Coordinates of N, CA, C and O in Angstrom, one line a residue:
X1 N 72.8 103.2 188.3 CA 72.7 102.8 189.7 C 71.4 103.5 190.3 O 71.3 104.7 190.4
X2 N 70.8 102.8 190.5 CA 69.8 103.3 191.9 C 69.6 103.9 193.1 O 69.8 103.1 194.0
X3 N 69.2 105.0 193.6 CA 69.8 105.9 194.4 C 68.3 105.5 195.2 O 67.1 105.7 194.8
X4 N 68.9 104.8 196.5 CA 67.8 104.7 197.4 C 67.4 105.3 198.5 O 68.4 105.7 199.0
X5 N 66.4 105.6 199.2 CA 65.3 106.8 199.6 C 66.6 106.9 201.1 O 66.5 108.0 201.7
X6 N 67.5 106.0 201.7 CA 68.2 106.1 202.9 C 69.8 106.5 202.1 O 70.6 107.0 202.9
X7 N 69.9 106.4 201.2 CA 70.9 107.1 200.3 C 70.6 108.3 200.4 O 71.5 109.0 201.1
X8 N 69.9 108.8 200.1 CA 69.0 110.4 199.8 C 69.1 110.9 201.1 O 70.1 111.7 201.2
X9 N 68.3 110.7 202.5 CA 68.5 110.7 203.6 C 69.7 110.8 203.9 O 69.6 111.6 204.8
X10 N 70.8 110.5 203.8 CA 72.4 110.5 204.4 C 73.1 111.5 203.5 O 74.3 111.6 203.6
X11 N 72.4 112.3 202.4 CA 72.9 113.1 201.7 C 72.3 114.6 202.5 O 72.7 115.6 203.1
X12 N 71.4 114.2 202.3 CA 70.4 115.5 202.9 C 70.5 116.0 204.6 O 70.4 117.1 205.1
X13 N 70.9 114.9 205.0 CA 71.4 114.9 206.7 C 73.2 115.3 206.6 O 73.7 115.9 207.5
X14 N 73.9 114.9 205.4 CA 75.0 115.7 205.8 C 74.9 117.0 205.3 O 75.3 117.8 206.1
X15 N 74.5 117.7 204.3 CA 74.2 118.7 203.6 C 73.4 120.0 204.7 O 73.3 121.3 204.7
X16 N 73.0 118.9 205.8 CA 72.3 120.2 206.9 C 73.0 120.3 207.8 O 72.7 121.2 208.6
X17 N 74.2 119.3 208.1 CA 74.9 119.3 209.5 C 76.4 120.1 209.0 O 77.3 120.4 209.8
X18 N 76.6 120.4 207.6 CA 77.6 121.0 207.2 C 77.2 122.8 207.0 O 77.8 123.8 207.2
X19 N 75.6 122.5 206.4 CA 75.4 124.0 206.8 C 75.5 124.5 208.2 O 75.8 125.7 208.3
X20 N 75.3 123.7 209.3 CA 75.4 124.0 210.7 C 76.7 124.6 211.1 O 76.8 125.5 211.9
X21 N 77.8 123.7 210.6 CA 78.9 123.9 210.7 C 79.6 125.1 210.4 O 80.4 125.7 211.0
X22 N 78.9 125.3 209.0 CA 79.4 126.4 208.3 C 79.3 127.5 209.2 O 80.3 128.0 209.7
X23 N 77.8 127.9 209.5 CA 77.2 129.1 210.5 C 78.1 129.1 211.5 O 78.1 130.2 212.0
X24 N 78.8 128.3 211.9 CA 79.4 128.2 213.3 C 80.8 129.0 212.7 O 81.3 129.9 213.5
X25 N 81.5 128.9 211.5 CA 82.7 129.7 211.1 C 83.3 131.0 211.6 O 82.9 132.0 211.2
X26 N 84.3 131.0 212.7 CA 84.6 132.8 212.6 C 85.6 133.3 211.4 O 85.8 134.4 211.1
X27 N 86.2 131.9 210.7 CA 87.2 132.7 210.3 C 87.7 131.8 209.3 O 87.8 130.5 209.5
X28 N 88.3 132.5 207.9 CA 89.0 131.9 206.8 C 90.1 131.9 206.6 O 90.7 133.0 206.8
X29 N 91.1 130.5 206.1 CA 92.7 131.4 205.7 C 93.1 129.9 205.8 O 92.6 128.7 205.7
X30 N 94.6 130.5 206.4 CA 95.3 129.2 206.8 C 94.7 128.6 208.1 O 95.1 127.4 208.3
X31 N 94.0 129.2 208.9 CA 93.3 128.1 210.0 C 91.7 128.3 209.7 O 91.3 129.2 209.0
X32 N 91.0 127.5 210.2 CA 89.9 127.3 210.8 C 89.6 127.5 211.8 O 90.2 127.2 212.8
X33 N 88.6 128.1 211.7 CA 87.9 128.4 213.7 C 86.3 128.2 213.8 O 85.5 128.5 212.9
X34 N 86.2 127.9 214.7 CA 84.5 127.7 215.0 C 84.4 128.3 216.2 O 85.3 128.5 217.0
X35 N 83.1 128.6 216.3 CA 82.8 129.2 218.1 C 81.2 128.3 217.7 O 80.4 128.6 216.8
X36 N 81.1 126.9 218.7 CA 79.5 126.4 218.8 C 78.5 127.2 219.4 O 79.0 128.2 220.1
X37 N 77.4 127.1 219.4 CA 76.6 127.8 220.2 C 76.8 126.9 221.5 O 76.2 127.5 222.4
X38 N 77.3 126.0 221.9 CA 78.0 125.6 223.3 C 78.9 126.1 223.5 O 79.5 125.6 224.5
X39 N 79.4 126.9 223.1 CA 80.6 127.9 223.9 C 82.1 127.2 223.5 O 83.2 127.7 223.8
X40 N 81.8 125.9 223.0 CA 83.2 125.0 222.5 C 84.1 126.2 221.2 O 83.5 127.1 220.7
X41 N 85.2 125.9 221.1 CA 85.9 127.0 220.7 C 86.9 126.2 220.1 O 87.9 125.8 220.6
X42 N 86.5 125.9 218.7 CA 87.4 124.9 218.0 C 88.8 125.6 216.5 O 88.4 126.2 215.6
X43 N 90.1 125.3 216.5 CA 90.8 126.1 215.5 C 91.8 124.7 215.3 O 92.5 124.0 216.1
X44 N 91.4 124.7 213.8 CA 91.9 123.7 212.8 C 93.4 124.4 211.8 O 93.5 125.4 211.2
X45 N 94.0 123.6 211.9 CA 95.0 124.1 210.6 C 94.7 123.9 209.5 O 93.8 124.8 209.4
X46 N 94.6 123.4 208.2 CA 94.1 123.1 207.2 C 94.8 121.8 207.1 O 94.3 120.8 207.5
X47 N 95.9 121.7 206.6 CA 96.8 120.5 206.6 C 96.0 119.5 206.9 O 95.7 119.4 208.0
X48 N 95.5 118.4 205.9 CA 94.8 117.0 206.8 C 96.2 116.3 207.3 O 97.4 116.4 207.0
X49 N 95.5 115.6 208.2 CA 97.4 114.7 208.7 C 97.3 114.6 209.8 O 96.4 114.4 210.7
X50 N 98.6 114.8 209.6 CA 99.7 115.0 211.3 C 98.9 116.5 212.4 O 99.0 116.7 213.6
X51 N 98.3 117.1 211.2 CA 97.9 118.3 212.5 C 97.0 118.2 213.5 O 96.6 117.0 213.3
X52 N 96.7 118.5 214.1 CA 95.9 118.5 215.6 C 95.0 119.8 215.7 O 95.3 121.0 215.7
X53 N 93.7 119.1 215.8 CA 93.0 120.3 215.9 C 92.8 120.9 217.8 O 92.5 120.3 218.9
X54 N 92.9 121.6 217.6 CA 92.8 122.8 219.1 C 91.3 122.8 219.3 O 90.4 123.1 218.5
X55 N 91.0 122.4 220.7 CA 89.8 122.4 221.1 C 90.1 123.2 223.0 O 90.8 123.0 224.0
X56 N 88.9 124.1 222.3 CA 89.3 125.0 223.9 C 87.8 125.0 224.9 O 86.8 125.5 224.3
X57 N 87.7 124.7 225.7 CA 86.6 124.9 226.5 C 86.5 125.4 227.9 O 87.3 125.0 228.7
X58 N 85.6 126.0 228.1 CA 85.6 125.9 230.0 C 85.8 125.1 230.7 O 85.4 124.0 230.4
X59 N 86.4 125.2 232.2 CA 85.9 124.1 233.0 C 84.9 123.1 233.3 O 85.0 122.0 233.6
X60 N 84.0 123.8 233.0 CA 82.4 123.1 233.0 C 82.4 122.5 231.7 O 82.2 121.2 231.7
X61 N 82.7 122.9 230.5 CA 82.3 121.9 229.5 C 83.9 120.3 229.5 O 83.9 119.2 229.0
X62 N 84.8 121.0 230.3 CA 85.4 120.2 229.9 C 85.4 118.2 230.0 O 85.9 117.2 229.6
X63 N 84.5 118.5 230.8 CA 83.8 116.5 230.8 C 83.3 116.4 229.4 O 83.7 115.5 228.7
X64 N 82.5 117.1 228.9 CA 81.3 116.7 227.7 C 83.1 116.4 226.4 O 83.6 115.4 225.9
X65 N 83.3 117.8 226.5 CA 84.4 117.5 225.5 C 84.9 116.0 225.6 O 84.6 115.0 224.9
X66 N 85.8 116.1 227.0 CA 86.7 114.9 227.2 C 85.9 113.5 226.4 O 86.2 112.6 225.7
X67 N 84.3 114.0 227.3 CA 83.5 112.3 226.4 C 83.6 112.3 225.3 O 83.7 111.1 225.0
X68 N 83.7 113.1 224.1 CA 83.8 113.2 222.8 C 85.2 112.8 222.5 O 85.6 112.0 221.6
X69 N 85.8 113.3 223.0 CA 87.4 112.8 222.5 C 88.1 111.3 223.2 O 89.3 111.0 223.2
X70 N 86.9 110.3 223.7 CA 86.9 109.2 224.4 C 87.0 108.6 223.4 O 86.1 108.6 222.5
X71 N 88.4 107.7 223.3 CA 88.3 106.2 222.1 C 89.8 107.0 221.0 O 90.2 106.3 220.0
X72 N 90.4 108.4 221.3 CA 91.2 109.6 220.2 C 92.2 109.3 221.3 O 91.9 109.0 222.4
X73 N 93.3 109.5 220.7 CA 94.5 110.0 221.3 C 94.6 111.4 221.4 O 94.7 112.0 220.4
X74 N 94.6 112.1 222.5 CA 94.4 113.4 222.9 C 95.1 114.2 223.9 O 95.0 113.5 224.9
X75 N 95.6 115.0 224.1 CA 96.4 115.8 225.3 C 95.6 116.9 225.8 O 94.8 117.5 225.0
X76 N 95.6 117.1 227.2 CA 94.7 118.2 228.0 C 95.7 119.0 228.7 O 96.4 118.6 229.6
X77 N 95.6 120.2 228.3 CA 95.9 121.3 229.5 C 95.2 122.5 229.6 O 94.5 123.2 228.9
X78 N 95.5 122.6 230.9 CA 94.6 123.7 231.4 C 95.6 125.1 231.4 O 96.8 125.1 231.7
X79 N 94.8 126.2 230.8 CA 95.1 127.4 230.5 C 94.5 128.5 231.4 O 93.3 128.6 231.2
X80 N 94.9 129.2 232.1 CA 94.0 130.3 233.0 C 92.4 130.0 233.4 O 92.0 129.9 234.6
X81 N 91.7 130.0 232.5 CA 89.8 129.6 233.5 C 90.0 129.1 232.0 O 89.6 130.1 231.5
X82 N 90.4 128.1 230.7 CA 90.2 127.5 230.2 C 91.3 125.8 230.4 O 92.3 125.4 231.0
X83 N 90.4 125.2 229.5 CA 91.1 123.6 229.0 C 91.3 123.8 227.9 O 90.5 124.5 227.1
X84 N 92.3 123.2 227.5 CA 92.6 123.3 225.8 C 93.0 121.8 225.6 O 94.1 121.4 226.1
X85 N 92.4 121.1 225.1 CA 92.2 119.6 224.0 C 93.3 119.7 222.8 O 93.3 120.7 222.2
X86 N 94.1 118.8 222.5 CA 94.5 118.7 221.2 C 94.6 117.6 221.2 O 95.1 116.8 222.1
X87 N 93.7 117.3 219.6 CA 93.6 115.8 219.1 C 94.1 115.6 217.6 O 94.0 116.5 216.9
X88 N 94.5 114.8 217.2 CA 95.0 114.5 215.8 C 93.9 113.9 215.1 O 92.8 113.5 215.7
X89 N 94.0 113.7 214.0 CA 92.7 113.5 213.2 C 93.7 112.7 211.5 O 94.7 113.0 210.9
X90 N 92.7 111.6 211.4 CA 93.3 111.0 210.1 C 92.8 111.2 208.7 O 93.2 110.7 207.6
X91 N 91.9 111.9 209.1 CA 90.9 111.5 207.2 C 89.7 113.0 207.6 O 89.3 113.5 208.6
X92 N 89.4 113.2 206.2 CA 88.4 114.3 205.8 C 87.3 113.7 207.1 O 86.9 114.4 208.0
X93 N 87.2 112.7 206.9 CA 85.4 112.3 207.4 C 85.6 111.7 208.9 O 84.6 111.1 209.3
X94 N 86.5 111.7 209.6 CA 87.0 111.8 210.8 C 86.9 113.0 211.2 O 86.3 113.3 212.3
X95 N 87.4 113.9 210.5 CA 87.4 115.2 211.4 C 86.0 116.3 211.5 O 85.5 117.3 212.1
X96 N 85.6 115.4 210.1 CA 83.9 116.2 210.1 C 83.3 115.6 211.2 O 82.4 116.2 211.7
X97 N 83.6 114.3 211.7 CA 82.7 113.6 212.6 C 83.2 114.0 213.9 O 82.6 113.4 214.8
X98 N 84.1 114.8 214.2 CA 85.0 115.2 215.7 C 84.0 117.0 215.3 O 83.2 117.6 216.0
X99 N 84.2 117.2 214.7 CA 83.4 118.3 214.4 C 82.4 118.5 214.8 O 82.2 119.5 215.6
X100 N 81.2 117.4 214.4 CA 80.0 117.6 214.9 C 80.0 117.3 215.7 O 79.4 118.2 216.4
X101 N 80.4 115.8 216.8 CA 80.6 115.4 217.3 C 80.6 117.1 218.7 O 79.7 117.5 219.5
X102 N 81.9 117.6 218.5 CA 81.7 118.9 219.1 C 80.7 119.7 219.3 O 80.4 119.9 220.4
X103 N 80.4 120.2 218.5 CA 78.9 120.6 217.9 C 78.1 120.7 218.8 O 77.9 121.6 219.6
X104 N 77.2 119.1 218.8 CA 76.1 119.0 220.0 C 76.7 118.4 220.6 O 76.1 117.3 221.0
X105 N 77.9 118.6 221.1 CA 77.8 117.8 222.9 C 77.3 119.0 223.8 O 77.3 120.3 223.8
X106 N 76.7 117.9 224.7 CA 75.9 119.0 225.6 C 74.3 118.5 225.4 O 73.6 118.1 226.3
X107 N 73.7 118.6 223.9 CA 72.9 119.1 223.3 C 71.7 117.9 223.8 O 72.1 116.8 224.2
X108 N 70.6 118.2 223.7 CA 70.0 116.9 224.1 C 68.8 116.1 222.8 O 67.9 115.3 222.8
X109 N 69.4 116.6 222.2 CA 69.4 115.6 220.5 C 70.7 115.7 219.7 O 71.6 116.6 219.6
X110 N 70.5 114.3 219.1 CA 71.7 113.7 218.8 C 71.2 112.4 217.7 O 70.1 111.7 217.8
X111 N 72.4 112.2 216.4 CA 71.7 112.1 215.2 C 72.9 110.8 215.8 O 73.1 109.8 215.2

């Protein structure tokens, strides 16, 4: 099989958006956690499925989130000076794309 130059390109562009991700890690085990450089404040179970990943943000971010979780079945409550998001997620490559998705919202480039 023939591995073509936009093949290569979609290898190389996830391979840098997962190192991104990585950097963003606070923590290993039975959950997942991220802290973005947007201040979004994300904690995963491991479980793919039924679980729901926890998305916490400020007041102020909480539009950008909400737009990202626009088209998701999703629940919002508000916590002391935060929002907390929980969304369910079906597949490995759904939740990497809710991920990044997270990531750069805000950001003013966008892949």
């Amino acid at each position: 099989m023939e591995v073509s130059e936009k093949m290569r390109d979609e290898v190389v562009l996830h391979s840098w958006k997962m190192m991104k991700l990585d950097r963003c890690r606070v923590a290993w085990g039975t959950f997942e956690n991220f802290r973005f450089p947007n201040g979004i404040t994300v904690t995963i179970r491991i479980a793919l499925g039924g679980r729901p990943i926890k998305v916490k943000s400020t007041i102020e971010q909480a539009r950008e989130v909400e737009s990202v979780m626009s088209g998701r079945d999703y629940r919002m409550k508000a916590k002391k000076e935060k929002i907390e998001f929980s969304v369910q997620y079906s597949s490995r490559g759904d939740y990497l794309d809710l991920l990044w998705d997270l990531y750069s919202a805000g950001s003013d480039w966008a892949f």
